[in-house]
Coordinates of C-alpha atoms in Angstrom, one line a residue:
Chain A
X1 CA 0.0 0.0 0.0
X2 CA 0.8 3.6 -0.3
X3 CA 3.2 4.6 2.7
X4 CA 5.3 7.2 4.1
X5 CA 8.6 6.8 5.2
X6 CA 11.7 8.3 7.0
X7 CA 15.6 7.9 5.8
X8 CA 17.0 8.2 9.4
X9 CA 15.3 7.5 12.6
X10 CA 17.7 9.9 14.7
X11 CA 19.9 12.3 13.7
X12 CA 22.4 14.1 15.9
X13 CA 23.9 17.7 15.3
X14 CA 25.7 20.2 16.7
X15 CA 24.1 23.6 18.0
X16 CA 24.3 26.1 15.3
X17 CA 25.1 23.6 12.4
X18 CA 22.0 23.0 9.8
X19 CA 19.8 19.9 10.1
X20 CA 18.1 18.1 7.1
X21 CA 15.7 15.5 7.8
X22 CA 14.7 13.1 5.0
X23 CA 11.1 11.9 3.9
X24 CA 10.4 9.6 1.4
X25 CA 6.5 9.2 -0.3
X26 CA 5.2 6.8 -2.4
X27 CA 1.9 8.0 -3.4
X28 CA 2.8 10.0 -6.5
X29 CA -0.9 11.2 -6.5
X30 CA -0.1 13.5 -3.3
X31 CA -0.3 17.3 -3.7
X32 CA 0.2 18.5 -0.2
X33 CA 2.7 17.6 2.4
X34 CA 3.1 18.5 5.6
X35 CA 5.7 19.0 8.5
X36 CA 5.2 18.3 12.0
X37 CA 7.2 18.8 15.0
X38 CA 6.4 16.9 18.7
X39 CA 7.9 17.1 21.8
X40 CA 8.2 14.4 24.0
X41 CA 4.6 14.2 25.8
X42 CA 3.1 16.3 23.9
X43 CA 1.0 16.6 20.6
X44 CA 2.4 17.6 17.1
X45 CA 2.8 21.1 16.1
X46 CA 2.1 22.7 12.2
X47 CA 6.4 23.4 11.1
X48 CA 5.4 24.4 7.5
X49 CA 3.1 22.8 4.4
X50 CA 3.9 22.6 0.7
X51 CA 1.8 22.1 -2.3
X52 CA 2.8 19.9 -5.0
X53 CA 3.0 22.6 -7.5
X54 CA 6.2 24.0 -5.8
X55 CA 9.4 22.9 -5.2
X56 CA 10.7 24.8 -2.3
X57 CA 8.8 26.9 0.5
X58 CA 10.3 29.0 3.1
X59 CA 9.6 29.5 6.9
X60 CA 11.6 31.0 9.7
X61 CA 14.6 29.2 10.0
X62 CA 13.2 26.7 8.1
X63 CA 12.8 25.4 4.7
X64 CA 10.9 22.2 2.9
X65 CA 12.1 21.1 -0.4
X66 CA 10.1 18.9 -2.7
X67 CA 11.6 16.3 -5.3
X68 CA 8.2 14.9 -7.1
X69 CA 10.6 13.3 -9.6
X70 CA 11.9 11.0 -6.6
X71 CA 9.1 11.6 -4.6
X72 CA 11.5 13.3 -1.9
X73 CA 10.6 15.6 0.8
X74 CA 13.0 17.2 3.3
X75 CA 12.9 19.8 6.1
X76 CA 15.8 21.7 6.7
X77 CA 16.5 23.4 9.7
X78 CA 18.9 26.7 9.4
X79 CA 21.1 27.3 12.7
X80 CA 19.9 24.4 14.8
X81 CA 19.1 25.3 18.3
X82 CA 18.2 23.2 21.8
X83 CA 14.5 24.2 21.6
X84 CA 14.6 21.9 18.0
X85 CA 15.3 18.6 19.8
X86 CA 12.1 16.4 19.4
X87 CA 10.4 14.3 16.7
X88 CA 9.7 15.3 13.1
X89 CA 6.8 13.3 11.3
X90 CA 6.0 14.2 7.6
X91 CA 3.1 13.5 6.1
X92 CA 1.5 13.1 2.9
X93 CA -2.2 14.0 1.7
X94 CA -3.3 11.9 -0.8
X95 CA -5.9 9.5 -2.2
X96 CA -8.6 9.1 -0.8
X97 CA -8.3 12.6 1.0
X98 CA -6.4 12.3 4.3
X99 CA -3.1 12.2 5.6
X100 CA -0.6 9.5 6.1
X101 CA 2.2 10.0 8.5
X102 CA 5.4 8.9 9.0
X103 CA 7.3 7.2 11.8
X104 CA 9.1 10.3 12.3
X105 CA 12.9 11.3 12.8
X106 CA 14.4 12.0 16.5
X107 CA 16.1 15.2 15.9
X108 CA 19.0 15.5 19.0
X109 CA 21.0 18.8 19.3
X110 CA 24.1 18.6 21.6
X111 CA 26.4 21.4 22.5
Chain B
X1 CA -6.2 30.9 24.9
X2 CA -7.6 29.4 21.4
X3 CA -6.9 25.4 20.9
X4 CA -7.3 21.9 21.2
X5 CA -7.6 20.5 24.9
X6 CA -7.3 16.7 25.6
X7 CA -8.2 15.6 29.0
X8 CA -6.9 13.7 31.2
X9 CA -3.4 13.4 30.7
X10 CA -2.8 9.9 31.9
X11 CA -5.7 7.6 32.4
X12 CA -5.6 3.8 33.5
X13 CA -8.1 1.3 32.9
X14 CA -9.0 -2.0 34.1
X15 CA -9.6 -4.6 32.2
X16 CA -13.0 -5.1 30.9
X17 CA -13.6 -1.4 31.3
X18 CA -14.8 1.2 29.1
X19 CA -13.4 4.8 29.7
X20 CA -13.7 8.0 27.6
X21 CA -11.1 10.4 26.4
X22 CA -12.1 13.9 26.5
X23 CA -11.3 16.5 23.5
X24 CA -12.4 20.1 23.3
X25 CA -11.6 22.4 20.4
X26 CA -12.5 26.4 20.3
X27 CA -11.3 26.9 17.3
X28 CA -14.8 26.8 15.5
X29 CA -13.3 24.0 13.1
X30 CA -16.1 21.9 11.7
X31 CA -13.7 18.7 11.4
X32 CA -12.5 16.4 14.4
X33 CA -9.9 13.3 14.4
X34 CA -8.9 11.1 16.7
X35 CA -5.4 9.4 16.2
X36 CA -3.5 6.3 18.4
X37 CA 0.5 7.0 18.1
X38 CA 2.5 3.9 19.2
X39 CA 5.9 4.0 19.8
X40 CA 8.0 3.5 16.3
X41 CA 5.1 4.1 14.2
X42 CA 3.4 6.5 12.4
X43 CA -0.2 8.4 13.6
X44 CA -3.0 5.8 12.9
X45 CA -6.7 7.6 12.1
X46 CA -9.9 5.9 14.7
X47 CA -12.4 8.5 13.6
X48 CA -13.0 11.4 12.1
X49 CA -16.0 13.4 11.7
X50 CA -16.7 16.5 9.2
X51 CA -19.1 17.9 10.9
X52 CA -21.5 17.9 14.3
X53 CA -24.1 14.5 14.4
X54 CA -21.7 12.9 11.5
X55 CA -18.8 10.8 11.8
X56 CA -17.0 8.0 9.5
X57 CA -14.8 4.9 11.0
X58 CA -10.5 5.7 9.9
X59 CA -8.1 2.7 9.3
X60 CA -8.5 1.0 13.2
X61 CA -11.9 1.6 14.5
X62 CA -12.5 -1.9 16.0
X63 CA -13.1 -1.8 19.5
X64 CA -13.7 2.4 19.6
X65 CA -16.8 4.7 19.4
X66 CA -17.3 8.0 19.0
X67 CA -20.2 11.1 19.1
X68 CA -19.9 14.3 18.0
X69 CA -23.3 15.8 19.0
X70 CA -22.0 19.6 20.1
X71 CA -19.2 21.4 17.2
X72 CA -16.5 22.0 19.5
X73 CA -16.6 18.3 21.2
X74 CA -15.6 15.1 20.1
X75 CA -15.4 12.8 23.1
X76 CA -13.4 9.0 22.3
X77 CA -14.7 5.9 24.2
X78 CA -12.3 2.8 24.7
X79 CA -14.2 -0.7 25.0
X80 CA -13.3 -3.4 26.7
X81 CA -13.4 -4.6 23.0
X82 CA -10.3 -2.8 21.9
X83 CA -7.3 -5.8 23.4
X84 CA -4.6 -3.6 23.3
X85 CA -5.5 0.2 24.3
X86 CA -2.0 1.5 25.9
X87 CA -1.3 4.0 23.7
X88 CA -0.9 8.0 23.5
X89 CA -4.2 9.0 21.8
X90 CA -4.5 12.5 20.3
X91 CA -7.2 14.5 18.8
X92 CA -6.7 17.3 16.0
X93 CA -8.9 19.2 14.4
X94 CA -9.0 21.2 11.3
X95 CA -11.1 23.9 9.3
X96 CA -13.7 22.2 7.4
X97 CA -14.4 19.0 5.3
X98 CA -13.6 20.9 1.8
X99 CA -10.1 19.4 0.6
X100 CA -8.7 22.7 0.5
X101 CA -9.2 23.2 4.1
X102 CA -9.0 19.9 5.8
X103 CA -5.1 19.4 5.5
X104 CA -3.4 20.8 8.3
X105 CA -4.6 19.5 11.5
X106 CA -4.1 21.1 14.8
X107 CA -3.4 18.5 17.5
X108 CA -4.4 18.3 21.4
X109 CA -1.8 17.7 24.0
X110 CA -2.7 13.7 23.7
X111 CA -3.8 11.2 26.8
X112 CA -1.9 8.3 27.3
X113 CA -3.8 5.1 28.0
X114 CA -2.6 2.7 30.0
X115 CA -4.1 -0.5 31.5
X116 CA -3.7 -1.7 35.0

């Protein structure tokens, strides 16, 4: 079946440095994507959205690139701070209307 | 404060006991979800409803029931039917049932179930 997916299921950076996180999607009938972030014990929280008839969207300190070609999606995170460490779940709204999430990607950011 | 509210936090149940989740949006969204997260895996859909006295069964409704008969609540009973409830539950909510509209949710705090 159709299914979202993450590349790395933690990934470790320094304070300051950029972090990328990796989603892959299989569903090439998708045309809206979505980035959540959650904190331990808590629920998810809106990062930033992108329609499938861009490539790239902008946020604050944050960016979301699409690759429809190899169904791709990636959220990059400029100047990586404490406050990013938690859980970043993508997901994909497709056929039949409704979203399918990922497993997510433990984001950790030491010193 | 505008939002989502999920209580309780932490609820146990017995086994062979029914208990309700609470969720309370004042957001004025028409559309409510309710979602299990288990460790390692991705948000799984229980319900959903578009829109007050209407709601549709998601991907793992077995052993769950819902109402929606006021807008801003959507309350999420656990039956002694459902085998294995310990889970983090949360409920979301979004705009309105048009596609446009219904993508980004807006998520509760989330219970987590547990059984004794």
């Amino acid at each position: 079946g159709e299914s979202v997916g993450l590349h790395l299921p933690t990934l470790s950076v320094q304070e300051g440095d950029n972090s990328i996180i990796n989603c892959a999607y299989s569903n090439s009938a998708s045309d809206y994507f979505i980035w959540y972030k959650q904190e331990s014990g808590k629920g998810p929280q809106f990062i930033i959205d992108i329609r499938s008839n861009m490539d790239k969207r902008q946020g604050q300190r944050v960016t979301v690139l699409l690759n429809k070609t190899v169904k791709h999606l990636s959220l990059q995170i400029a100047a990586t701070q404490p406050g990013d460490s938690a859980v970043y779940f993508c997901a994909e709204n497709g056929p039949p209307d409704k979203l399918i999430f990922g497993t997510g990607t433990r984001l950790q950011v030491f010193p | 404060d505008g939002g989502i509210t999920q209580f309780p936090k932490y609820l146990f149940r017995k086994e062979g006991q029914n208990v309700t989740l609470s969720c309370e949006q004042n957001l004025n969204h028409d559309a409510m979800y309710w979602y299990r997260q288990d460790p390692g895996q991705g948000l799984r859909l229980i319900y959903y409803s578009q829109i007050v006295n209407d709601f549709q069964k998601g991907d793992i409704a077995e052993g769950y029931s819902v109402s929606r008969e006021k807008k801003e609540s959507f309350p999420l009973t656990v039956t002694s039917a459902q085998k294995n409830p310990t889970a983090f539950y949360l409920c979301a909510s979004s705009i309105g049932h048009r596609k446009a509209t219904n993508e980004k949710l807006f998520f509760g705090s989330g219970t987590q179930l547990s059984v004794l």
